[in-house]
Coordinates of C-alpha atoms and ligand atoms in Angstrom, one line a residue:
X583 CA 35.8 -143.6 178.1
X584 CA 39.3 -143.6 179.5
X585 CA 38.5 -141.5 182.6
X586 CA 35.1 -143.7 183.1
X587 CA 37.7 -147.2 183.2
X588 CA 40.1 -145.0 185.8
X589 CA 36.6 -143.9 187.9
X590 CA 36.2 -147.5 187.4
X591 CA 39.3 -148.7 188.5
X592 CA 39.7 -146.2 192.1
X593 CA 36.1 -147.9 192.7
X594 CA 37.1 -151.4 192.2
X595 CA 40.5 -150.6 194.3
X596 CA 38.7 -149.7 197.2
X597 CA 36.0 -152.4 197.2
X598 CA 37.8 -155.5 198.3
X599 CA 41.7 -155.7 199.6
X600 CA 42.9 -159.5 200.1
X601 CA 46.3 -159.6 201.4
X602 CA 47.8 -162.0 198.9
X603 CA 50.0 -163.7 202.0
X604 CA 47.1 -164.8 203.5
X605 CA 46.2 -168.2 202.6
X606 CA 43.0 -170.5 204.0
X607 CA 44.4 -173.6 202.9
X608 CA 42.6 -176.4 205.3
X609 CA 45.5 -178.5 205.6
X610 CA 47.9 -178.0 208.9
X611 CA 50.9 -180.4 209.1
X612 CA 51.6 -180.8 212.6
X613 CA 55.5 -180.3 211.8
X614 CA 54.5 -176.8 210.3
X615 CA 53.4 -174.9 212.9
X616 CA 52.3 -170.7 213.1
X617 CA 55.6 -170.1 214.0
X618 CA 57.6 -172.3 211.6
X619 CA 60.1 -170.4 209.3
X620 CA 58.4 -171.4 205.9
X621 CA 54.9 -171.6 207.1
X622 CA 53.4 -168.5 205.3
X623 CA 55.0 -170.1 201.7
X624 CA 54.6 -173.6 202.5
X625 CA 50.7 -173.3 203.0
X626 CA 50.4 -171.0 200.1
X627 CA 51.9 -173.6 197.8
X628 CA 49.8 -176.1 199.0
X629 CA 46.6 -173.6 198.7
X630 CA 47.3 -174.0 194.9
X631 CA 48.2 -177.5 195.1
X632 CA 51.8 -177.0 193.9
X633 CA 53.4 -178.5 197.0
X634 CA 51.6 -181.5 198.8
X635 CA 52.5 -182.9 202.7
X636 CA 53.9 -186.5 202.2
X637 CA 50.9 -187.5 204.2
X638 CA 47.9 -185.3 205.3
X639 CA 49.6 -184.3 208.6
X640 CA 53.1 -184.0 207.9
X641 CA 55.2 -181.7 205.6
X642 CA 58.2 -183.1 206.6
X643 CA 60.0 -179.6 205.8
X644 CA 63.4 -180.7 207.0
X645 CA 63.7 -183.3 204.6
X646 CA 66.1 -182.7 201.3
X647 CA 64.2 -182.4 198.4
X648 CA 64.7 -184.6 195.6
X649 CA 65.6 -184.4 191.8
X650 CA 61.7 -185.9 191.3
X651 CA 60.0 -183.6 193.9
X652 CA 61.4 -180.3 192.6
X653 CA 60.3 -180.9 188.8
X654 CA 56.9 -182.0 190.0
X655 CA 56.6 -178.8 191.9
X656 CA 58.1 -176.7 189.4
X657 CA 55.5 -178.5 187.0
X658 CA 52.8 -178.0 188.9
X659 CA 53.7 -174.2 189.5
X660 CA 54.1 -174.3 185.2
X661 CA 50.3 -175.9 185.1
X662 CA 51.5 -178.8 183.8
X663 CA 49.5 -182.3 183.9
X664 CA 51.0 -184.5 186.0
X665 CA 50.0 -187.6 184.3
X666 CA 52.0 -190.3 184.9
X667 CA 53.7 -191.1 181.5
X668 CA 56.6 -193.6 180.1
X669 CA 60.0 -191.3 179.9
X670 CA 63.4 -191.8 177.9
X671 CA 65.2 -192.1 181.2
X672 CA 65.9 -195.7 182.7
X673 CA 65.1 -194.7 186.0
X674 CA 62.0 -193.1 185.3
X675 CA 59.3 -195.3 184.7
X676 CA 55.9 -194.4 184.0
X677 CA 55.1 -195.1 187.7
X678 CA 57.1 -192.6 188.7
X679 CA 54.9 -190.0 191.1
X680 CA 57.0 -187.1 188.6
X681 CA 57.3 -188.9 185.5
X682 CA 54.8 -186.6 183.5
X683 CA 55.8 -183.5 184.7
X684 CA 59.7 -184.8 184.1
X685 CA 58.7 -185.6 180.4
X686 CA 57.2 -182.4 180.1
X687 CA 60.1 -180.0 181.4
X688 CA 62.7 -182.0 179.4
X689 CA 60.9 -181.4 176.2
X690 CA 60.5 -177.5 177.4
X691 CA 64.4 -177.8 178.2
X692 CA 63.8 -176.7 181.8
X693 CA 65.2 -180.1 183.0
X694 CA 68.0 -182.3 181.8
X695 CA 69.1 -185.9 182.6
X696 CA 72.8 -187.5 183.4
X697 CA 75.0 -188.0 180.2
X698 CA 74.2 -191.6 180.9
X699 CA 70.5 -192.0 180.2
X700 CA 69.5 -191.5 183.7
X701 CA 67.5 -188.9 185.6
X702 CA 68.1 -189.6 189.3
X703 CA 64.7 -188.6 190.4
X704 CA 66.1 -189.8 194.1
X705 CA 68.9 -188.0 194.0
X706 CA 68.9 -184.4 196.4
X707 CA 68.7 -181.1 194.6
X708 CA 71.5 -178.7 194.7
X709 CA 70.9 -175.0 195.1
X710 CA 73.2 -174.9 192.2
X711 CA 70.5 -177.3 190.4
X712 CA 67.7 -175.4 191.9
X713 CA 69.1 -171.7 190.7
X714 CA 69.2 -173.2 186.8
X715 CA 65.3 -174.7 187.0
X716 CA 64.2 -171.5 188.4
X717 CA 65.8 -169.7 186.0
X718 CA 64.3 -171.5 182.8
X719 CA 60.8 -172.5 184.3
X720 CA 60.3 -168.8 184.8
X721 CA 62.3 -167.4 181.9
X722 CA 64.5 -165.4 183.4
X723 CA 67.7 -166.1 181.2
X724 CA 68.0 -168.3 178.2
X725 CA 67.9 -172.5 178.8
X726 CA 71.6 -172.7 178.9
X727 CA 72.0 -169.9 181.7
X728 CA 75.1 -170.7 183.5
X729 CA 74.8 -172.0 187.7
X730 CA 76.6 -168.6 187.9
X731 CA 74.6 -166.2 186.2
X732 CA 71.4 -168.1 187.3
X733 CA 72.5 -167.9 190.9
X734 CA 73.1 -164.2 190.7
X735 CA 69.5 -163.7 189.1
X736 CA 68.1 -165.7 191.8
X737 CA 69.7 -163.1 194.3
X738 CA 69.2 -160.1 192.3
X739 CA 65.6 -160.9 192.0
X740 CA 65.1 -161.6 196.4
X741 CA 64.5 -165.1 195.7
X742 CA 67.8 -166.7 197.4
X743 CA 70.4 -165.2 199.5
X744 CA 74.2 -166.2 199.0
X745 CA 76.0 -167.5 202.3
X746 CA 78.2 -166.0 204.9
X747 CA 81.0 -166.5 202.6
X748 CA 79.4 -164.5 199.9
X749 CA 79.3 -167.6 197.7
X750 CA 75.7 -169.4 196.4
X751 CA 76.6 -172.7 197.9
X752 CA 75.6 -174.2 194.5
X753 CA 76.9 -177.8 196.1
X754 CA 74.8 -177.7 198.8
X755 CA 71.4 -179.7 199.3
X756 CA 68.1 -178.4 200.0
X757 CA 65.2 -178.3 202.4
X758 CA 62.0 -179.1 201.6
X759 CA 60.8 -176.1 203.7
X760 CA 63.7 -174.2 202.0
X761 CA 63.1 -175.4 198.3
X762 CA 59.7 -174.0 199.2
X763 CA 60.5 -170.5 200.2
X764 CA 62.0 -170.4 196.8
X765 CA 59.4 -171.5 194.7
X766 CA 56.9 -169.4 196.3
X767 CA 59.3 -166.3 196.1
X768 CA 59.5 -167.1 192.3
X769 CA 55.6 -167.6 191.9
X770 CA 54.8 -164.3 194.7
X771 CA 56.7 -161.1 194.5
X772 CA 55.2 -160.6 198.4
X773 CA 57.3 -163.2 199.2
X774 CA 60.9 -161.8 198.1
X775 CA 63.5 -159.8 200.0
X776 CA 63.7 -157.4 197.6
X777 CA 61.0 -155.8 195.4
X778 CA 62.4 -155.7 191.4
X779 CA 60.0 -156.6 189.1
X780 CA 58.2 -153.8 187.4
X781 CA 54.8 -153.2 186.3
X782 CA 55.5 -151.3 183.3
X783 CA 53.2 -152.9 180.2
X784 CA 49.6 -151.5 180.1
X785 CA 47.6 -154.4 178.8
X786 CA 43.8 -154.8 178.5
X787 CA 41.1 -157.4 179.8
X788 CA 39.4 -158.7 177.1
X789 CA 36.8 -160.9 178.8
X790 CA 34.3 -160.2 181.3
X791 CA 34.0 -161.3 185.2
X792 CA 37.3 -162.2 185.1
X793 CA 38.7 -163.6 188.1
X794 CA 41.7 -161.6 189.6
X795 CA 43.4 -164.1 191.7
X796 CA 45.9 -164.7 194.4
X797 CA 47.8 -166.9 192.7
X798 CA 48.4 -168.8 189.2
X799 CA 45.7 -171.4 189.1
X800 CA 42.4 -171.9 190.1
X801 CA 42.4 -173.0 193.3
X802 CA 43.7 -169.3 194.7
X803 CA 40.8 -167.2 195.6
X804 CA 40.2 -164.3 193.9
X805 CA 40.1 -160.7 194.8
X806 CA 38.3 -158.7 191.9
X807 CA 36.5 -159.4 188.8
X808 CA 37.7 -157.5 186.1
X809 CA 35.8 -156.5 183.2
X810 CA 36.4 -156.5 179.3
X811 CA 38.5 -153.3 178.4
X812 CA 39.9 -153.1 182.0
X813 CA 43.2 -151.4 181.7
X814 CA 45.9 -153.3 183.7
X815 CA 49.8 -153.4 184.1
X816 CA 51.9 -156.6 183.2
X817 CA 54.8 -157.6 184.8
X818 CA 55.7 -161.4 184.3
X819 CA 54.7 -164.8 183.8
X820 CA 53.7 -168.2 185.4
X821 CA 53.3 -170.8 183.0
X822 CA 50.0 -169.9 181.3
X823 CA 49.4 -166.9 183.8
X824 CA 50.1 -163.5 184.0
X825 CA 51.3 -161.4 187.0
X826 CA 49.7 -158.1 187.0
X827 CA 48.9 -154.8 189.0
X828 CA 45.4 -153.9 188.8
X829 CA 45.8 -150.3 191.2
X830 CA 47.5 -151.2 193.8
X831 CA 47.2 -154.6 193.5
X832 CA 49.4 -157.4 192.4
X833 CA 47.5 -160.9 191.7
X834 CA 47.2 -163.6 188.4
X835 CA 44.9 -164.1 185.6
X836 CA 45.2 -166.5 182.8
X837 CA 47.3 -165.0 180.3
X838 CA 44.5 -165.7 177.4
X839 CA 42.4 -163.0 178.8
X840 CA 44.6 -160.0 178.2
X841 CA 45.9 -158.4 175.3
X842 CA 48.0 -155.9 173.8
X843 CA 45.5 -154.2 172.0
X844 CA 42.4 -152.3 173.7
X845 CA 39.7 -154.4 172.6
X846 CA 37.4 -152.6 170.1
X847 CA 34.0 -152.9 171.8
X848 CA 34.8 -151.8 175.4
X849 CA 31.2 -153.0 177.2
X850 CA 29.9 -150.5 180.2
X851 CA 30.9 -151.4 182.8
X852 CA 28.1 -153.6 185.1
X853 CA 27.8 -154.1 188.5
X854 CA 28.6 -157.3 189.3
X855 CA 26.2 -160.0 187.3
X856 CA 23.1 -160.9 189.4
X857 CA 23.5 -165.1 188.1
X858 CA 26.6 -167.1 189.4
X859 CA 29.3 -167.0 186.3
X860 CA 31.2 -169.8 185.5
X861 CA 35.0 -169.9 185.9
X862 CA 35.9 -168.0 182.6
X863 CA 39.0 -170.1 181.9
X864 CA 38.9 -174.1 182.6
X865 CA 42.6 -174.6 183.2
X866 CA 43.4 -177.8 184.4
X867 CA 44.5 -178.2 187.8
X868 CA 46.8 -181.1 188.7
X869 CA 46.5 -183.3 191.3
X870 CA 49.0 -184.1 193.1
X871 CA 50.2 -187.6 192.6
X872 CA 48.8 -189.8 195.0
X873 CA 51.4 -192.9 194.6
X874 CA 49.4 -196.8 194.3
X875 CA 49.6 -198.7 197.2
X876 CA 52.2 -200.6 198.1
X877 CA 55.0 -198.5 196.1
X878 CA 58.3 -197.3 197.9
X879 CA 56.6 -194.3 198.8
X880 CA 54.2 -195.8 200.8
X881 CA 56.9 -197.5 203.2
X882 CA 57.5 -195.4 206.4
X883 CA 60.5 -196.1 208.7
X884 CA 60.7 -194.9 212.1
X885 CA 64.1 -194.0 213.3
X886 CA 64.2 -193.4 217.4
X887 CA 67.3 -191.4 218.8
X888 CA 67.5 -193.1 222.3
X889 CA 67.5 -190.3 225.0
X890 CA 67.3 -186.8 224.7
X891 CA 67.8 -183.2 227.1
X892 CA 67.6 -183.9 230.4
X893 CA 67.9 -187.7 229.1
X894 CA 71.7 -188.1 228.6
X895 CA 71.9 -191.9 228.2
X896 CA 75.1 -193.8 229.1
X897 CA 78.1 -191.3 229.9
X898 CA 81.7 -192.7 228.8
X899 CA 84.5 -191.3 227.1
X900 CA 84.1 -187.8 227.5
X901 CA 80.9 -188.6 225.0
X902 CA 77.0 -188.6 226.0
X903 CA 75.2 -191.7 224.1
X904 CA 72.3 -189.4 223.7
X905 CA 74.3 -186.8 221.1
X906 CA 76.0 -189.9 219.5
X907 CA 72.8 -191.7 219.1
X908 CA 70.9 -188.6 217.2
X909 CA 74.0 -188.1 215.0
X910 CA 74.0 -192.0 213.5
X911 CA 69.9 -191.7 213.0
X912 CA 70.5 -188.2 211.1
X913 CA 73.0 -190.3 209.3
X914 CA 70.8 -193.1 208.6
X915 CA 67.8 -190.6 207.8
X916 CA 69.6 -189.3 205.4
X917 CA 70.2 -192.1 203.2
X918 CA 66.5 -192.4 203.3
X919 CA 66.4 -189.3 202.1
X920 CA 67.4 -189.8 199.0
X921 CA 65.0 -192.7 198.3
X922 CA 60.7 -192.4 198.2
X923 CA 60.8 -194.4 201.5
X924 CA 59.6 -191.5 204.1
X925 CA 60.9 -191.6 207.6
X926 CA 60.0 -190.3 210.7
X927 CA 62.1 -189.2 213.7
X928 CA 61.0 -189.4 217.2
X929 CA 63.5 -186.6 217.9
X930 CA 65.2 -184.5 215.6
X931 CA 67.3 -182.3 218.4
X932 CA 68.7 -182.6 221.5
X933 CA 65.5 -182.6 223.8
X934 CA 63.2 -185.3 225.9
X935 CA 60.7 -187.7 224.5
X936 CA 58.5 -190.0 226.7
X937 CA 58.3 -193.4 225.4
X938 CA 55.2 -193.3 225.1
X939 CA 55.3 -190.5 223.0
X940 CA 57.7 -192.3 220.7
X941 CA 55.5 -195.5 220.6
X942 CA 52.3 -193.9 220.0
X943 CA 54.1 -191.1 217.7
X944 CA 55.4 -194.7 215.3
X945 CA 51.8 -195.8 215.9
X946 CA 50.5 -192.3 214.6
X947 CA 52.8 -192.3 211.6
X948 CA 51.8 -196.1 210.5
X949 CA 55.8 -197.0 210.6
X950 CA 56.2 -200.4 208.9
X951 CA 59.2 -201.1 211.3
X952 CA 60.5 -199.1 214.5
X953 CA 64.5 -199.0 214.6
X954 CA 65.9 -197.5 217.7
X955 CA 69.6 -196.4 218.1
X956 CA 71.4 -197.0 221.5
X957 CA 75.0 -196.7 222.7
X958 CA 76.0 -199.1 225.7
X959 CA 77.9 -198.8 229.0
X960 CA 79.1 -201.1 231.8
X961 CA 82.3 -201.4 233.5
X962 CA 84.7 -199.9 230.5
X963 CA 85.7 -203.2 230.1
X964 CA 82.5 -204.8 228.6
X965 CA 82.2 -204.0 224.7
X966 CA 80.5 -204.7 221.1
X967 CA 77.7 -204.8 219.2
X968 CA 74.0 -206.1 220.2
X969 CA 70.2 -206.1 218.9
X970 CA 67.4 -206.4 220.8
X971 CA 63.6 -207.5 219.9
X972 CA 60.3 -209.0 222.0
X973 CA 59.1 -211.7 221.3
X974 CA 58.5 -212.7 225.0
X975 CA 54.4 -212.5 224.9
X976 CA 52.2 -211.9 222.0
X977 CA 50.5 -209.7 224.5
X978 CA 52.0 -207.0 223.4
X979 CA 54.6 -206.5 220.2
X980 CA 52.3 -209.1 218.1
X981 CA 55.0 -209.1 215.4
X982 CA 57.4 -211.5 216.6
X983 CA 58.9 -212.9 213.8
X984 CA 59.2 -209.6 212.1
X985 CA 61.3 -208.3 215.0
X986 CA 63.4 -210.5 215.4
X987 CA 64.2 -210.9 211.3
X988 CA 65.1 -207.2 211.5
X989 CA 67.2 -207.6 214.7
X990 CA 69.0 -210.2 212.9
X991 CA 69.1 -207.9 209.7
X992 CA 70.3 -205.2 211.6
X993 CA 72.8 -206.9 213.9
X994 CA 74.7 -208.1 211.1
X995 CA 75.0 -204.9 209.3
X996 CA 76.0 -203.2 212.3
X997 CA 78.8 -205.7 212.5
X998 CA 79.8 -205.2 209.0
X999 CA 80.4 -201.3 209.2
X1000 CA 82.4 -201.4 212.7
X1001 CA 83.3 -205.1 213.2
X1002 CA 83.3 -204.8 217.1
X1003 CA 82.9 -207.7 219.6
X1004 CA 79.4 -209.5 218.5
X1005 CA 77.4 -209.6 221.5
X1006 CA 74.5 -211.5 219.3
X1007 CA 70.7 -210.9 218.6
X1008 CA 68.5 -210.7 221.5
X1009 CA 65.1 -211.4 223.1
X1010 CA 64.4 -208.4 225.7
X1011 CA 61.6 -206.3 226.8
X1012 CA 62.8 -202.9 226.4
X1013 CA 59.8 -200.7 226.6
X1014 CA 60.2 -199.1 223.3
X1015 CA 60.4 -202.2 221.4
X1016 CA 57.9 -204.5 223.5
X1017 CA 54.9 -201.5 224.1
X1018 CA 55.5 -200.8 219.8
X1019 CA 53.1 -202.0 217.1
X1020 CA 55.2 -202.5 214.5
X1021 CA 58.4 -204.3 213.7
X1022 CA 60.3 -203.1 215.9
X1023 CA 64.5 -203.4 216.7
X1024 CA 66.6 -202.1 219.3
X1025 CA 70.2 -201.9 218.6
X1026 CA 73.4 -201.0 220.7
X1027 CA 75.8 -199.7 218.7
X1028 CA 78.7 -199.8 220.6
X1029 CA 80.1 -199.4 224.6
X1030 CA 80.5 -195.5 224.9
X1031 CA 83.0 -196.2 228.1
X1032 CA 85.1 -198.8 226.3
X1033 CA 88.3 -197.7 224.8
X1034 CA 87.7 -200.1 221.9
X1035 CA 84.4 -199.0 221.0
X1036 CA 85.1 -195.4 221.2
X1037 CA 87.6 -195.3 218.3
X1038 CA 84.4 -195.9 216.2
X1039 CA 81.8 -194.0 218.4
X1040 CA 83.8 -190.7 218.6
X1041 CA 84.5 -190.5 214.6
X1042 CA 82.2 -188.9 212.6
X1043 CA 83.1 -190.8 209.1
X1044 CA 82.4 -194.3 211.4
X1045 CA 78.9 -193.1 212.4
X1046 CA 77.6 -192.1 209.1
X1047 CA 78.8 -195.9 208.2
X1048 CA 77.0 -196.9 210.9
X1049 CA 73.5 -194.8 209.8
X1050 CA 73.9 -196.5 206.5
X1051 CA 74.4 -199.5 207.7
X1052 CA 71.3 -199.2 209.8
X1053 CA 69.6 -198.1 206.5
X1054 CA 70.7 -201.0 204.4
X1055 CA 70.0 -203.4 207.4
X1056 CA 65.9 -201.8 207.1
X1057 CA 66.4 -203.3 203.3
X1058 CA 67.4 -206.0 203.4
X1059 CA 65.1 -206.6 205.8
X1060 CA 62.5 -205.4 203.2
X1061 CA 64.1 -207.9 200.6
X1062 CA 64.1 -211.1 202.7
X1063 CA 61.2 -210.5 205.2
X1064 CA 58.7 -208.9 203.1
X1065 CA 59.9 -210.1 199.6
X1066 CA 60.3 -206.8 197.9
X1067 CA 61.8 -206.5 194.8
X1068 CA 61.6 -203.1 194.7
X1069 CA 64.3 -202.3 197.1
X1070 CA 67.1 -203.4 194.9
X1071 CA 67.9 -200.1 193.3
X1072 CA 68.0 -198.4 196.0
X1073 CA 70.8 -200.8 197.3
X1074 CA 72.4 -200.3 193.6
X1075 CA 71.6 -196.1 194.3
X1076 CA 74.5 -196.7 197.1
X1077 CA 76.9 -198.9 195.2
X1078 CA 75.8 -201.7 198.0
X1079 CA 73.5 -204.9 197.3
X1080 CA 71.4 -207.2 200.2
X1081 CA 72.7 -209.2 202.6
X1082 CA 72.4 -213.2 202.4
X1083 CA 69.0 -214.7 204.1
X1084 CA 69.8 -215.2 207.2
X1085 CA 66.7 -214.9 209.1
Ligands
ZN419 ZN1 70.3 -196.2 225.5

C-alpha cells in the first residue's frame, strides 16, 4: 500500500504545478502598480481577503498602519470573524471597523491594551509592536516573548530585516505596504528571505478531495486534491490551517483534515470524482469591514503640495516653496494618519502635476474638502499669512459657503501655530480652488523671500506645527461647518480641542 500512495504521490506531483506567488486577485489599486515594491504580497493578501484597499482603487501602501488595522489583519490571517462587537476598551466601541477581531486577539493574548483602559486603535504600529503580534498570532514564542527575542525571531525566520545600524528599529512606524510584506512573509514561506522552516512531521489526509491550497482560507485557489490516507509533511500553522509539503510542494489545508495517525481504512485511490464536490471544510471567511456611511472613515481629505519638478514655486531664502510646501502636507498627512480619516495627496515627491490632474484626481478620490499648501513671494519686504477661496461665480466651485468656512478655519489656525502678519481670508480665483468640486482652500503659508517669515519656513519643528495646524483647521472645520461630533476625539488624540465658531 505504501509504495502505491508514493506511485500516487510522483503522479499527483507532476500533474499540476501553481506557483504559490502568483495570485489572480481582480482588484488593481492604481497606487500598486507591477513594479511596486510590495505588489506580489500586497495582492496576495488581498486574494485571501486578509488585507483590503481603503477604497477599490487605492491601497494607499505608504500610509502608517494603525494599532486597529494590524489586529484586523492579523485576525483575518488567524480566521477570525470580524464581527463587530462591544470591547472592554473605552476607545473601542462596537463600531469600530476592528473591534471583533480586537476582542478576539485580547482574549487569545495576542494583543494587549494601555495600562489605562484604552486600546489606541488610531495610534501607528511600531515594528517593535508588530515583531510581538507576529510572534504570538503565529506561535512562535510564548505570549510574553520579549520585543527583543521576538524581533530576532522575526529575523531569524526571513520575515524582517534589522537596519543599517544592525538594530530592529522597534520605535519606528510602519508602512502599510511594509506591514504587508511582513504578514505575508509570516503566512508564505515563498515570501521570506531566508528559507527555515522544516517539513519534518509525516502526517496523513484523512478526508477525501481535499483541497490543497495556495493559502490559508478559502478564497486561495487550490493546486491538488488530496485523498484520504495521503501521506504528507507538516511544517506550521495558520490559525486553523496547516502548512504542508505534499512532494515538492508547499500549500494549506484546514488543519481538521490531517492527523497523526494513518487512518485505518486507506480508500483506493480514484481519479478525480466525475460530480462537482463541495468544499470539504466550510470555514468562515471574513469580510472585510465595510465601515456605515457617514463614519470617520468615510471622510477623505485632499492635501495638494503646490508645485513640483520642473515647478519650483516662489524662490527666496536660499529655499524653493515647492520642497517647503510638500514637507508641511507630509506633516499634515501625517496627523491624519493616525486617525480613520483617509487622505490623498496630489503629489507625494518632488515631481510635476497639472492642475488639472490635481482637480480631477480630488474629483476621482470624492475628497470632501480640497486644502492646498502655498509659500508666498514678493518684494522681500511683503510678509504673513493668507487663505484663499472662490466664491466669485457659482459657475464653477458651487460650494461657496463651504470654502470660505474652511478658509476662515484654516486661516486662523495657521495664525495660531506661526503668528506672522495676518494678511486675512480671501476671495480669489486661483485655478486649483475655483475649477475644484469640493470644498476647497488655498492657503499661503508664509513669504519664502521675507527674512521674517523664513525663521518659521526654514525650521523643520515650525512646519510640522504648521501641518497640524492645517489638520486641526480641516476639523474644526468638520465641527462647525458640518456639525460632527465625531471629530472631538481626535482633537483630544492630539491633546488639542476646536476652535471657536467663527465662520
Ligand atoms: Zn504657490
Amino acid at each position: 500500500m505504501k509504495k502505491l500512495i508514493g506511485l500516487l504521490s510522483l503522479l499527483l506531483l507532476v500533474s499540476i504545478f501553481t506557483p504559490l506567488k502568483s495570485t489572480s486577485a481582480n482588484t488593481m489599486f492604481s497606487d500598486v502598480g507591477t513594479t511596486h515594491r510590495a505588489q506580489e504580497e500586497i495582492y496576495y493578501l488581498v486574494q485571501g481577503k486578509i488585507a483590503s484597499g481603503v477604497s477599490s482603487t487605492q491601497f494607499v501602501p505608504d500610509k502608517q498602519v494603525t494599532r486597529g488595522e494590524a489586529a484586523a489583519m492579523i485576525g483575518r490571517a488567524l480566521g477570525m470573524n470580524g464581527e463587530k462587537v462591544a470591547t472592554k476598551f473605552a476607545d473601542v466601541p462596537s463600531s469600530n471597523f476592528a473591534s471583533g477581531y480586537i476582542k478576539q486577539m485580547v482574549e487569545r493574548g495576542i494583543i494587549s491594551g494601555y495600562p489605562n483602559g484604552t486600546f489606541r486603535p488610531y495610534e501607528t504600529l511600531t515594528r517593535g509592536q508588530m515583531a510581538v503580534l507576529m510572534n504570538r498570532a503565529f506561535k512562535y514564542g510564548g505570549n510574553t516573548v520579549s520585543v527583543a527575542s521576538a524581533s530576532s525571531t522575526l529575523m531569524d525566520k526571513g520575515i524582517a530585516q534589522g537596519m543599517a545600524d544592525g538594530l530592529f528599529g522597534s520605535d519606528l512606524t510602519i508602512k502599510r505596504g511594509d506591514f504587508a510584506v511582513f504578514l505575508a512573509r509570516g503566512i508564505n514561506t515563498d515570501f521570506r528571505t531566508t528559507q527555515t522552516e522544516t517539513f519534518d512531521q509525516t502526517m496523513y489526509v484523512n478526508t477525501n478531495n481535499l483541497y490543497f491550497r495556495t493559502g490559508p482560507n478559502t478564497l486561495y485557489p487550490w493546486i491538488q486534491k488530496l485523498h484520504s490516507g495521503q501521506e504528507v509533511q507538516y511544517s506550521y500553522s495558520i490559525g486553523d490551517w496547516s502548512v504542508i509539503k505534499v512532494g515538492e510542494i508547499v500549500g494549506y489545508v484546514h488543519s481538521s483534515f490531517i492527523q497523526m495517525d494513518k487512518p485505518l481504512d486507506i480508500q483506493p485511490p480514484v481519479t478525480p470524482a466525475p460530480e462537482p464536490e463541495p468544499e470539504p471544510v466550510p470555514v468562515p471567511v471574513p469580510t472585510p469591514p465595510v465601515d456605515s456611511p457617514n463614519t470617520l472613515s468615510d471622510l477623505v481629505v485632499i492635501i495638494d503640495p503646490g508645485h513640483g519638478g520642473t515647478d519650483p514655486g516662489a524662490p527666496g531664502n536660499g529655499f524653493l516653496e515647492k520642497n517647503v510646501v510638500l514637507n508641511i502636507s507630509r506633516h499634515m498627512n501625517s496627523y491624519f494618519a493616525q486617525t480613520p480619516i483617509k487622505t490623498f495627496m496630489t503629489r507625494t515627491d518632488d515631481y510635476f502635476v497639472t492642475r488639472d490632474f490635481r482637480v480631477d484626481f480630488a474629483a476621482k478620490n470624492k475628497g470632501d474638502v480640497f486644502v492646498s499648501v502655498h509659500a508666498n513671494a514678493f518684494n522681500g519686504i511683503a510678509n504673513g499669512q493668507e487663505t484663499y477661496y472662490y466664491a466669485r461665480t457659482a459657475a464653477t466651485n458651487p460650494y461657496e459657503k463651504q470654502s470660505r468656512a474652511l478658509a476662515i478655519y484654516m486661516q486662523n489656525r495657521i495664525l495660531e501655530a506661526w503668528n506672522l502678519t495676518d494678511r486675512g481670508v480671501k476671495n480669489k480665483g486661483f485655478d486649483v480652488i475655483r475649477a475644484n468640486t469640493m470644498p476647497a482652500a488655498l492657503v499661503e503659508v508664509g513669504f519664502i523671500d521675507s527674512s521674517k517669515d523664513i525663521a518659521y519656513i526654514q525650521s523643520e519643528v515650525e512646519r510640522e506645527k504648521m501641518g497640524k495646524a492645517l489638520f486641526l483647521a480641516t476639523l474644526d472645520y468638520f465641527y462647525h461647518f458640518d456639525g460632527r461630533q465625531d471629530v472631538l476625539a481626535l482633537y483630544e488624540q492630539f491633546g488639542a480641542a476646536p476652535s471657536n465658531r467663527i465662520h
